mmCIF file of C-alpha atoms in Angstrom:
data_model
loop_
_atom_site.group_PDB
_atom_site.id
_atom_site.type_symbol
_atom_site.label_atom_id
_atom_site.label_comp_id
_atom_site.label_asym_id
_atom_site.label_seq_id
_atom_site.Cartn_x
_atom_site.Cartn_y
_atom_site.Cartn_z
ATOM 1 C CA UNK A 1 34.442 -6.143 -4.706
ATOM 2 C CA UNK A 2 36.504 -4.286 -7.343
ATOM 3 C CA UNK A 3 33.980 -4.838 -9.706
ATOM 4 C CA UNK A 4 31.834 -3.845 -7.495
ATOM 5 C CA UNK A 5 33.539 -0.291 -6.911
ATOM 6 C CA UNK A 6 34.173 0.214 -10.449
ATOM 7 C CA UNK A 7 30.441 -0.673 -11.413
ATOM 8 C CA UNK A 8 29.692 2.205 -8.573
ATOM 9 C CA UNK A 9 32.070 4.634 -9.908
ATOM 10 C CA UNK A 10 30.808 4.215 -13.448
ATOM 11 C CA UNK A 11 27.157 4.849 -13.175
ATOM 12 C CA UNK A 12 27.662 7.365 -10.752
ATOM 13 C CA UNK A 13 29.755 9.116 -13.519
ATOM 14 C CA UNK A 14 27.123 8.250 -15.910
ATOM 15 C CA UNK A 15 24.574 10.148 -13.509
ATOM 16 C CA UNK A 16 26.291 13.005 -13.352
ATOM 17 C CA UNK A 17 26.734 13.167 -17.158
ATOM 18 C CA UNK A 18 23.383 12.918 -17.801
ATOM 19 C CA UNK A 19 22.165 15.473 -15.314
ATOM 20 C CA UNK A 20 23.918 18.138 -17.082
ATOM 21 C CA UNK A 21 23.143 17.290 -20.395
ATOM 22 C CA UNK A 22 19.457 17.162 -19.571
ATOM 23 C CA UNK A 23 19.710 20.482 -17.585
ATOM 24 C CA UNK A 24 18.191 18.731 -14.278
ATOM 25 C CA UNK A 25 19.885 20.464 -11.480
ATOM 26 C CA UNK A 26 16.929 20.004 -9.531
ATOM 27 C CA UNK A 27 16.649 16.750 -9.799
ATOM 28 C CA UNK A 28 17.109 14.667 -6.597
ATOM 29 C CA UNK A 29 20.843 13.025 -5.209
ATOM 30 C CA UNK A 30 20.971 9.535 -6.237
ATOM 31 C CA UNK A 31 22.597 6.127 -5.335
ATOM 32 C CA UNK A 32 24.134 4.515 -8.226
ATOM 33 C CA UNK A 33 23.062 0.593 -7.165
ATOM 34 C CA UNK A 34 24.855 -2.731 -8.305
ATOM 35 C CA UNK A 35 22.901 -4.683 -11.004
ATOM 36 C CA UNK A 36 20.869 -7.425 -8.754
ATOM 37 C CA UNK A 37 18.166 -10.309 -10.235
ATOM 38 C CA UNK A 38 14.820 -10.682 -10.325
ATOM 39 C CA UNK A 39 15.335 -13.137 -7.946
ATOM 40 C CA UNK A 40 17.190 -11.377 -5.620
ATOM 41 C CA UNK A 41 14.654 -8.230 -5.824
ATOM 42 C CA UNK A 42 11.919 -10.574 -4.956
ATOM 43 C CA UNK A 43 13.318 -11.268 -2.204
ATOM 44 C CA UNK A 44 14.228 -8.628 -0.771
ATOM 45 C CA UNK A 45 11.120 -7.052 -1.400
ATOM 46 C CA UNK A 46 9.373 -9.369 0.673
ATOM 47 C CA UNK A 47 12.249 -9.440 3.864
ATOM 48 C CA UNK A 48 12.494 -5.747 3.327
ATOM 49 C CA UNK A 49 9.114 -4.307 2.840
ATOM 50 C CA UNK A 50 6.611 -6.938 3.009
ATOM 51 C CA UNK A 51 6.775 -9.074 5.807
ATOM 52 C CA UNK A 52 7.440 -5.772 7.960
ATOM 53 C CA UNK A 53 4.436 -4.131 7.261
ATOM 54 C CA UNK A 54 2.343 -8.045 7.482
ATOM 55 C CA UNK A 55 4.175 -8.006 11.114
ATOM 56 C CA UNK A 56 3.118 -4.559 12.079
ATOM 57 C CA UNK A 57 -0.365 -5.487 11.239
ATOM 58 C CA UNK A 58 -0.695 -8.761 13.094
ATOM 59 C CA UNK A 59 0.012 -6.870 16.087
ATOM 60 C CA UNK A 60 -1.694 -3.922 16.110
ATOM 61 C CA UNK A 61 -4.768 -5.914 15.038
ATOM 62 C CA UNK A 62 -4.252 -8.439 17.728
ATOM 63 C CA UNK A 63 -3.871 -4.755 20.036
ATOM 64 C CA UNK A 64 -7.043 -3.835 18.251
ATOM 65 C CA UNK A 65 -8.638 -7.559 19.330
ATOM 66 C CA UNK A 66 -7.218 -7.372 22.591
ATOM 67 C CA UNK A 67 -8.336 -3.816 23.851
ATOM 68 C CA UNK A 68 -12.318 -4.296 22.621
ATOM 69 C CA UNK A 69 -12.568 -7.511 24.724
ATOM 70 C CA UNK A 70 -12.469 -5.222 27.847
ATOM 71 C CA UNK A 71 -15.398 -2.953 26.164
ATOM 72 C CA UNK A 72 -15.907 -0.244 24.176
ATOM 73 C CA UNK A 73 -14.065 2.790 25.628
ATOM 74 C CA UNK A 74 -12.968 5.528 23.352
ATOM 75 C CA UNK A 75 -10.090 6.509 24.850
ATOM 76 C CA UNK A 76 -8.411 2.879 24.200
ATOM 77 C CA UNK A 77 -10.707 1.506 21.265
ATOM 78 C CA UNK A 78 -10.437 4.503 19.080
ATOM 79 C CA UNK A 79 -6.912 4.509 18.941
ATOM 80 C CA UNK A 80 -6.109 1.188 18.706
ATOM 81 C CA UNK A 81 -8.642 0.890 15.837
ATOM 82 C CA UNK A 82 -6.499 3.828 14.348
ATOM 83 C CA UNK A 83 -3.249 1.857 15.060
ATOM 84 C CA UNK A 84 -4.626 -1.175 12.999
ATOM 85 C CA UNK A 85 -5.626 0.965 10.250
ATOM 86 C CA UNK A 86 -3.047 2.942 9.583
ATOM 87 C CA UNK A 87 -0.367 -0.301 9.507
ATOM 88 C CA UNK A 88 -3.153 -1.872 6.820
ATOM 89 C CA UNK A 89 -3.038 0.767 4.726
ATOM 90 C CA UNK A 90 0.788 0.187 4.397
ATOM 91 C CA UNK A 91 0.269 -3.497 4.195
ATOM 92 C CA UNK A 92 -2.346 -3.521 1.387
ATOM 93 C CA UNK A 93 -0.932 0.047 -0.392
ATOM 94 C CA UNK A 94 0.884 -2.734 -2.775
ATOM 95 C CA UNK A 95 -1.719 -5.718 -2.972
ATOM 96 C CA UNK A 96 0.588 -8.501 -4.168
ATOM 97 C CA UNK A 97 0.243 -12.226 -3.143
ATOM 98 C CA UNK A 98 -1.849 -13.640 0.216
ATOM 99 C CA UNK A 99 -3.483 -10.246 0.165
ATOM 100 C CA UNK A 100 -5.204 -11.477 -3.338
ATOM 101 C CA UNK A 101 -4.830 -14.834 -2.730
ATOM 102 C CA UNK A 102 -7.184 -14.401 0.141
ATOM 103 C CA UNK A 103 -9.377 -11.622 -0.651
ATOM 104 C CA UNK A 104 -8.280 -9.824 2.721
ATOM 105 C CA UNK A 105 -9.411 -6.289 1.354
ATOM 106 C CA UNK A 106 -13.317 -7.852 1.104
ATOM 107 C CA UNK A 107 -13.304 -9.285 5.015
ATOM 108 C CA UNK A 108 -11.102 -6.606 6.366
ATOM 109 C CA UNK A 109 -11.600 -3.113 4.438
ATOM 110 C CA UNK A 110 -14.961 -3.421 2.359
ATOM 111 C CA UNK A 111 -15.517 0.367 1.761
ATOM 112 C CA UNK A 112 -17.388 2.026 2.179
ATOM 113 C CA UNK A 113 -19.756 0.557 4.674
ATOM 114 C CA UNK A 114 -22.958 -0.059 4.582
ATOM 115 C CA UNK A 115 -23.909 1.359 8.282
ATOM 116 C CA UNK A 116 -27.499 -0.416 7.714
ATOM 117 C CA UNK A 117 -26.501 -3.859 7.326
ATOM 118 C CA UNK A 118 -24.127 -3.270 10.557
ATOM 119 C CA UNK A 119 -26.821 -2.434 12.557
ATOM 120 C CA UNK A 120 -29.235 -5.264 11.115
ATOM 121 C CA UNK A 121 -26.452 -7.945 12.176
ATOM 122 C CA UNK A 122 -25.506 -6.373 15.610
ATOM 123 C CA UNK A 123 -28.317 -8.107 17.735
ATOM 124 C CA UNK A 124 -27.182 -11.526 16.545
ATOM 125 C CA UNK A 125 -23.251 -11.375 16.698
ATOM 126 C CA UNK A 126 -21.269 -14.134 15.147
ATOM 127 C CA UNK A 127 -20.395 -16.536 17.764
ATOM 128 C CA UNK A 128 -17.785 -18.779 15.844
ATOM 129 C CA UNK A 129 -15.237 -17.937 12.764
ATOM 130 C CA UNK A 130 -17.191 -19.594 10.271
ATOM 131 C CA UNK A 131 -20.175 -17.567 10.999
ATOM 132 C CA UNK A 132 -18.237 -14.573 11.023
ATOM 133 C CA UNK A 133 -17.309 -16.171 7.331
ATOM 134 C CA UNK A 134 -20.598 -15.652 6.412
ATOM 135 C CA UNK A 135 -21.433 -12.158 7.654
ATOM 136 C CA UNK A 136 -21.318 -10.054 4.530
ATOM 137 C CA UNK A 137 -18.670 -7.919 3.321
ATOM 138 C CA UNK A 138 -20.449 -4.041 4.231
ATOM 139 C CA UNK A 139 -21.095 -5.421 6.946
ATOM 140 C CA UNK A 140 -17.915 -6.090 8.938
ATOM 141 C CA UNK A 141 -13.968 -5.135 8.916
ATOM 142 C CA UNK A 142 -12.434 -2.401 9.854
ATOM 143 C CA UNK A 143 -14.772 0.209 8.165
ATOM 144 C CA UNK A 144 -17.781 -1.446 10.379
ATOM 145 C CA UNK A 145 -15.199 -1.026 13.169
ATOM 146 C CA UNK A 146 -14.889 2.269 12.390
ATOM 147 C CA UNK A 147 -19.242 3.105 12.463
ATOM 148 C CA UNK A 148 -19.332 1.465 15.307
ATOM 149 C CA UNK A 149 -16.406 2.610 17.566
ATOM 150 C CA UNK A 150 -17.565 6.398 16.450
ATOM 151 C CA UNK A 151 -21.200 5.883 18.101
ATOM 152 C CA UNK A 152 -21.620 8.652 20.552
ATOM 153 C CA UNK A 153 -22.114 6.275 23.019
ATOM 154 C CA UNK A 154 -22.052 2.277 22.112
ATOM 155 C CA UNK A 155 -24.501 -0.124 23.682
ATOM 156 C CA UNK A 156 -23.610 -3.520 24.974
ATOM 157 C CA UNK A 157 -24.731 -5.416 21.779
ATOM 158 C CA UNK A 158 -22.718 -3.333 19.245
ATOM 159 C CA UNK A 159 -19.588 -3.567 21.618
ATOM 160 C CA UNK A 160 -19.748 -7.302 21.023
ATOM 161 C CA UNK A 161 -20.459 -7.547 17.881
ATOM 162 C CA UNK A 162 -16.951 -4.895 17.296
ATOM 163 C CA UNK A 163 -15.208 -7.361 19.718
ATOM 164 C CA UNK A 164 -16.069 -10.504 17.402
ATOM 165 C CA UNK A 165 -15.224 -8.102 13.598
ATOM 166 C CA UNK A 166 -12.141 -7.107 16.042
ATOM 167 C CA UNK A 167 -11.215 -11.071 16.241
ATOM 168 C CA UNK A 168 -11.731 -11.442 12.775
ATOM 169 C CA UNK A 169 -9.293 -9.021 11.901
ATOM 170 C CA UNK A 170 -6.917 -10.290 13.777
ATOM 171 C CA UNK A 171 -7.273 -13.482 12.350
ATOM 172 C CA UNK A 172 -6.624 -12.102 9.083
ATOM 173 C CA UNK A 173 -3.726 -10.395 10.072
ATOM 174 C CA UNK A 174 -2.582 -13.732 11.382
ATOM 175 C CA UNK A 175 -2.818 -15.464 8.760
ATOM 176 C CA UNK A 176 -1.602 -12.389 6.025
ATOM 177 C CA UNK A 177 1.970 -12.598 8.154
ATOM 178 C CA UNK A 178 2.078 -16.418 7.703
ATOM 179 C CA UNK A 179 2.146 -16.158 4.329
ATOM 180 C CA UNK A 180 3.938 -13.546 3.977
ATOM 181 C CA UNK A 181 6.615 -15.461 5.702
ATOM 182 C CA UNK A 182 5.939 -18.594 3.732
ATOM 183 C CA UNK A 183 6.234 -17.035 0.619
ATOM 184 C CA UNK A 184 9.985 -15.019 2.121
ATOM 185 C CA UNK A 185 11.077 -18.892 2.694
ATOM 186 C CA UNK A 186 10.060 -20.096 -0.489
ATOM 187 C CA UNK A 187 13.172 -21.497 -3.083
ATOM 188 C CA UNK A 188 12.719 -18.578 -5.828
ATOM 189 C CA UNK A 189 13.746 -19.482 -9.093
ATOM 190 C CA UNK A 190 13.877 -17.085 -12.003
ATOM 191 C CA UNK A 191 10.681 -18.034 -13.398
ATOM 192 C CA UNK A 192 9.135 -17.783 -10.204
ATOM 193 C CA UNK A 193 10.565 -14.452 -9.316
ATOM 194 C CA UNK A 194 9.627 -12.953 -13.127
ATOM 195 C CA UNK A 195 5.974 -13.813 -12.499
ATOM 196 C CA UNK A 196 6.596 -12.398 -9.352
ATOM 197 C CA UNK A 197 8.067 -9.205 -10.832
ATOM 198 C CA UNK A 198 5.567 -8.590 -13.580
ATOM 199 C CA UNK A 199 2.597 -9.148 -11.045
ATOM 200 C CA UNK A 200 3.855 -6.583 -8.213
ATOM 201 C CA UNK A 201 5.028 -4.046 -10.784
ATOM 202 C CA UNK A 202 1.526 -3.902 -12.408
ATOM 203 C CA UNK A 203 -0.020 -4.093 -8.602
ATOM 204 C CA UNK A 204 1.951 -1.768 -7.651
ATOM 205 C CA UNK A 205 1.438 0.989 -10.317
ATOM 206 C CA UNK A 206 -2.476 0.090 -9.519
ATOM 207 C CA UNK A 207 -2.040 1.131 -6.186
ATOM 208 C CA UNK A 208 -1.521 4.677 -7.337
ATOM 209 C CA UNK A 209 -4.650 4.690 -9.216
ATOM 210 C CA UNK A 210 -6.715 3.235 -6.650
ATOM 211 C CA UNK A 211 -5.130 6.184 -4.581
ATOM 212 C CA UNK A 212 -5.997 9.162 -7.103
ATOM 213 C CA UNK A 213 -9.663 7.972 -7.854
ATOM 214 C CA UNK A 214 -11.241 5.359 -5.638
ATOM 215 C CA UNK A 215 -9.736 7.176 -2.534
ATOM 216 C CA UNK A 216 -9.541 11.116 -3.398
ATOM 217 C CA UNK A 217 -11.440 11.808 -7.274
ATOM 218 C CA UNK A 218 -14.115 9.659 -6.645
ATOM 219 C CA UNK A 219 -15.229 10.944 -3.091
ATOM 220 C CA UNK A 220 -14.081 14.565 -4.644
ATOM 221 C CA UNK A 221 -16.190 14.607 -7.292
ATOM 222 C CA UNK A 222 -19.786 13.754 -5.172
ATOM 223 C CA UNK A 223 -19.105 16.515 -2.959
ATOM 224 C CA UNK A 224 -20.175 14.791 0.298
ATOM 225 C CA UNK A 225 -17.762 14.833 3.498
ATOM 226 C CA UNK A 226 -19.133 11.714 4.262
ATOM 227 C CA UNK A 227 -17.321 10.057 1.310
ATOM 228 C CA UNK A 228 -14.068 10.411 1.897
ATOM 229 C CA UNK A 229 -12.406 7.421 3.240
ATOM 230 C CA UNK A 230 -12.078 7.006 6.952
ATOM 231 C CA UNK A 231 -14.213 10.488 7.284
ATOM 232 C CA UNK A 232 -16.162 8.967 10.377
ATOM 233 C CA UNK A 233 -12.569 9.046 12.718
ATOM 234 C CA UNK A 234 -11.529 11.937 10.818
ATOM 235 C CA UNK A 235 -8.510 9.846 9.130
ATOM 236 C CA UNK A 236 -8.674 10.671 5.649
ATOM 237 C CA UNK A 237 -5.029 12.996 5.753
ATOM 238 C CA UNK A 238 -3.251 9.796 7.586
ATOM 239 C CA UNK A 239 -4.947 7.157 5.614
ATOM 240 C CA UNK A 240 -3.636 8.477 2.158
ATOM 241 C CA UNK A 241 -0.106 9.597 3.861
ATOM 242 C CA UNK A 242 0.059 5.727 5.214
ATOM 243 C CA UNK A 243 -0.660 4.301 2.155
ATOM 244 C CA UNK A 244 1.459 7.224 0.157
ATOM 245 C CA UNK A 245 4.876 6.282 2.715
ATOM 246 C CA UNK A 246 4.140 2.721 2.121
ATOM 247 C CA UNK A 247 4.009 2.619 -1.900
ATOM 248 C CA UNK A 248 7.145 5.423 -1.610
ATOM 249 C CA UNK A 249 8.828 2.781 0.012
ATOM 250 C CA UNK A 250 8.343 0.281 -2.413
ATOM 251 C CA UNK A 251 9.078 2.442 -5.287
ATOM 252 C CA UNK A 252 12.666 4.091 -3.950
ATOM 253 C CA UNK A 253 13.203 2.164 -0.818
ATOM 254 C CA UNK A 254 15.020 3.752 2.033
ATOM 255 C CA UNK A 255 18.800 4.224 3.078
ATOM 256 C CA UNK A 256 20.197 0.723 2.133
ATOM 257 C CA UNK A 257 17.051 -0.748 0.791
ATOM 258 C CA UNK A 258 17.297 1.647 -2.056
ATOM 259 C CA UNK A 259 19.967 -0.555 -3.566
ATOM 260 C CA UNK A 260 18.267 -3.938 -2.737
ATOM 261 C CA UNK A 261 14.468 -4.198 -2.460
ATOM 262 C CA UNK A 262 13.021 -1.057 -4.385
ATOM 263 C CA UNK A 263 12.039 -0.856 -7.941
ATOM 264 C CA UNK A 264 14.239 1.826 -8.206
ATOM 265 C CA UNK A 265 17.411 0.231 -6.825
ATOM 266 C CA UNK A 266 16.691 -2.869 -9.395
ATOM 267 C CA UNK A 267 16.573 0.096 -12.891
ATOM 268 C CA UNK A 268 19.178 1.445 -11.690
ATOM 269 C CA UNK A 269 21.151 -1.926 -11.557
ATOM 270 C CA UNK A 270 19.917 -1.973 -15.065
ATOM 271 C CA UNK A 271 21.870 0.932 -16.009
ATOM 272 C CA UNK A 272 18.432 2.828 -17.009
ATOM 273 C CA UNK A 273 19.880 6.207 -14.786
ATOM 274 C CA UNK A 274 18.046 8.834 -16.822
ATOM 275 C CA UNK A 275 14.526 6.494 -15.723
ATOM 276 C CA UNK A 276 15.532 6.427 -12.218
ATOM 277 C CA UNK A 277 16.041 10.146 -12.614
ATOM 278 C CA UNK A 278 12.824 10.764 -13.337
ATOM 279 C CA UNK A 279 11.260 8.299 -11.078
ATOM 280 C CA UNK A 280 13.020 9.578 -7.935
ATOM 281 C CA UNK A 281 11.534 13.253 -9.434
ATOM 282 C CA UNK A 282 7.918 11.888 -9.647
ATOM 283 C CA UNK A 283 7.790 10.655 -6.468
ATOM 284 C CA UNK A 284 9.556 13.583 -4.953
ATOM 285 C CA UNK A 285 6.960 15.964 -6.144
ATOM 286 C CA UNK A 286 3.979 13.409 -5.269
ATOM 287 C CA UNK A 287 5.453 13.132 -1.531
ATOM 288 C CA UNK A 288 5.219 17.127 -1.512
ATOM 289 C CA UNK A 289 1.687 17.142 -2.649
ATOM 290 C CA UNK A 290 0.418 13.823 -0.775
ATOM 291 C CA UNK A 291 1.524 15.336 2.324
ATOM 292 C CA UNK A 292 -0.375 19.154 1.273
ATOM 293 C CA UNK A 293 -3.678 17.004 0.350
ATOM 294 C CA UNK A 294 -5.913 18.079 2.237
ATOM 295 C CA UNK A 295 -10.052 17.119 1.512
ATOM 296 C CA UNK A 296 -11.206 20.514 2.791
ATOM 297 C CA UNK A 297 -8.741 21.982 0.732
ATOM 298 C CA UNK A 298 -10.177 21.023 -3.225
ATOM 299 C CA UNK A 299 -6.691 22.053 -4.751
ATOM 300 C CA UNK A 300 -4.654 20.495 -2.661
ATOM 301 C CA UNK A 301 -6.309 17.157 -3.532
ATOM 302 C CA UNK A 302 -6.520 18.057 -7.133
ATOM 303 C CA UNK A 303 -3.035 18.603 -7.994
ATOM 304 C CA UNK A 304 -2.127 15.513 -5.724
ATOM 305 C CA UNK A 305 -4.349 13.559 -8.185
ATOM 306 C CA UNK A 306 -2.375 15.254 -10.907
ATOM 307 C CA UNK A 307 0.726 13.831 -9.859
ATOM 308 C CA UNK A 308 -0.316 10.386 -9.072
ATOM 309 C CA UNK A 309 -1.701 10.193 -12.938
ATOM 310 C CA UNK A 310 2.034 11.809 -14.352
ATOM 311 C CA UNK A 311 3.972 8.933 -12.077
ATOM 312 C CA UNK A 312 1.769 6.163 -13.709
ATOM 313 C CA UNK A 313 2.372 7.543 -16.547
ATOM 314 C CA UNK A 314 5.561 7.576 -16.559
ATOM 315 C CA UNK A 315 5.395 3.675 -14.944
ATOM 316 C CA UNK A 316 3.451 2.694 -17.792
ATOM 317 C CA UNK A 317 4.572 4.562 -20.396
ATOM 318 C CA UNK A 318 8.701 4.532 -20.080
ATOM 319 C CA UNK A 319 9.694 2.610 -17.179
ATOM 320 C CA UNK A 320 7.321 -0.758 -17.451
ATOM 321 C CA UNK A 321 8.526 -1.027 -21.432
ATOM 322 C CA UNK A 322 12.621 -0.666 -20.986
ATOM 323 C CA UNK A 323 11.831 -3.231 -18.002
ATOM 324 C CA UNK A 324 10.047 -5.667 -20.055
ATOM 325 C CA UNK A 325 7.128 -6.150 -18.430
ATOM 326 C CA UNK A 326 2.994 -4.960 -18.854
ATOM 327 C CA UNK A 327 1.128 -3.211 -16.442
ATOM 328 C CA UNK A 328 -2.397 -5.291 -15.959
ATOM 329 C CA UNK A 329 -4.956 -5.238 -13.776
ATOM 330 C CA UNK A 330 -6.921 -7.398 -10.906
ATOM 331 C CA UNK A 331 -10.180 -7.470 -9.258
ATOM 332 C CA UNK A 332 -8.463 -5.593 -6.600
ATOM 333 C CA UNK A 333 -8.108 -2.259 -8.349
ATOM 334 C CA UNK A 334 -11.859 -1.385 -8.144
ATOM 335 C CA UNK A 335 -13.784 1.076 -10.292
#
């Protein structure tokens, strides 16, 4: 414990110190944390932000599965498809492990839709899980959930064929927290956890960039309201602010998670203060401009795209090299 103290004391003093000689008054307060493992980041990453956000999904997907068995109403379908949404933005934000393992983003959020091939595979609705299997990507998940549910008035067939997309998503979200919790009881060793670390880091830092251009330039840039994601609910704002909280998270952490399952808890362990400085800035001034993004508001989605592209630069450019590690990429991150 006096080690502990002293460690505490020391980079705090080192903080200070470095604050004034860089002239960064502005810069945000920040907790000096003790130096902790790979191993020990790993898991605490997964007890502190993964399995929570794989639990909150489960159920509001089961919600989700439960509520369209009755029928279609709006009043109790719309926002529990909302509900499941929102808590799978947070759990994919950061696409590490079963998420890519089982390709969950292809059966549960292929976007954007393809509201044709919904409507050819409505009058013959999958009446087992291996048939839902073979449905098609466009045509199912929660996007299909989401042309469906926002019908003016849905008939009888295309409430059952949500009801049996609504069961596969639960399913998923099933199975997602399973592993999730398989892989929080798993023996970690240090070669384990440094594959771990490298992986999520680089997943993570593609999370931005599927943020800035797949979900905001891309839609921007063809100048149709329709593109934006989750435009047919009118979800876009909450979407990227549950997907922005949820990759905040895993960057700085909150209140005593800060120290133990954040990226930024484990630099500053490593003594790298001045990087944790300027991390904690970056995402300070992307959390003021991801909640101002607005898509009828072209600025305000501009120079939130703007700050996602300075934070991975600063990821990829400073932070990944003094942590040893290379950003890479999967076939999650998309064009």
């Amino acid at each position: 414990m006096t080690l502990l103290i002293d460690r505490r004391q020391w980079l705090a003093l080192g903080a200070g110190l470095l604050c004034q000689a860089a002239g960064a008054a502005n810069l945000p307060v920040r907790i000096a944390s003790p130096a902790i493992t790979q191993t020990d980041w790993v898991r605490n990453a997964l007890r502190l932000h993964f399995v929570p956000a794989a639990q909150a999904f489960a159920q509001s997907s089961a919600t989700l599965r439960d509520v369209l068995a009755t029928g279609c109403n709006p009043a109790t379908a719309r926002p529990a498809w909302r509900a499941a949404m929102l808590d799978w933005e947070r759990l994919s934000a950061v696409s590490v492990g079963p998420l890519l393992e089982r390709r969950s983003a292809r059966s549960i959020d292929f976007w954007p839709t393809r509201p044709a091939m919904v409507t050819a595979a409505v009058p013959n609705p999958p009446q087992t899980a291996a048939a839902l299997d073979d449905l098609g990507a466009p045509a199912k998940g929660l996007p299909a959930l989401e042309f469906l549910l926002w019908q003016a008035a849905p008939d009888a067939a295309q409430c059952t064929y949500a009801a049996a997309l609504a069961q596969g998503c639960a399913a998923e979200g099933q199975a997602l927290l399973a592993d999730f919790e398989a892989l929080a009881a798993r023996a970690w060793t240090p070669d384990t956890a440094l594959a771990a670390f490298n992986e999520w880091f680089s997943q993570a830092v593609g999370g931005l960039e599927q943020l800035r251009w797949k979900k905001m330039g891309k839609p921007a840039r063809s100048g149709r309201a329709s593109d934006w994601p989750r435009a047919t609910s009118g979800s876009t704002r909450a979407a990227w602010q549950a997907s922005w909280a949820s990759m905040q998270n895993f960057w700085l952490g909150t209140g005593r998670s800060q120290e133990q399952g954040s990226l930024n808890g484990y630099l500053a362990g490593e003594n790298q203060l001045a990087l944790s400085a300027q991390l904690e800035a970056a995402v300070a001034l992307l959390h003021t401009r991801m909640l101002a993004a607005d898509p009828a508001r072209a600025a305000s989605v501009t120079a939130a795209m703007q700050a996602l592209a300075q934070a991975k630069k600063l990821l990829e450019d400073k932070i990944a090299p003094e942590l040893k590690t290379m950003v890479g990429f999967s076939e999650s991150d998309g064009d």
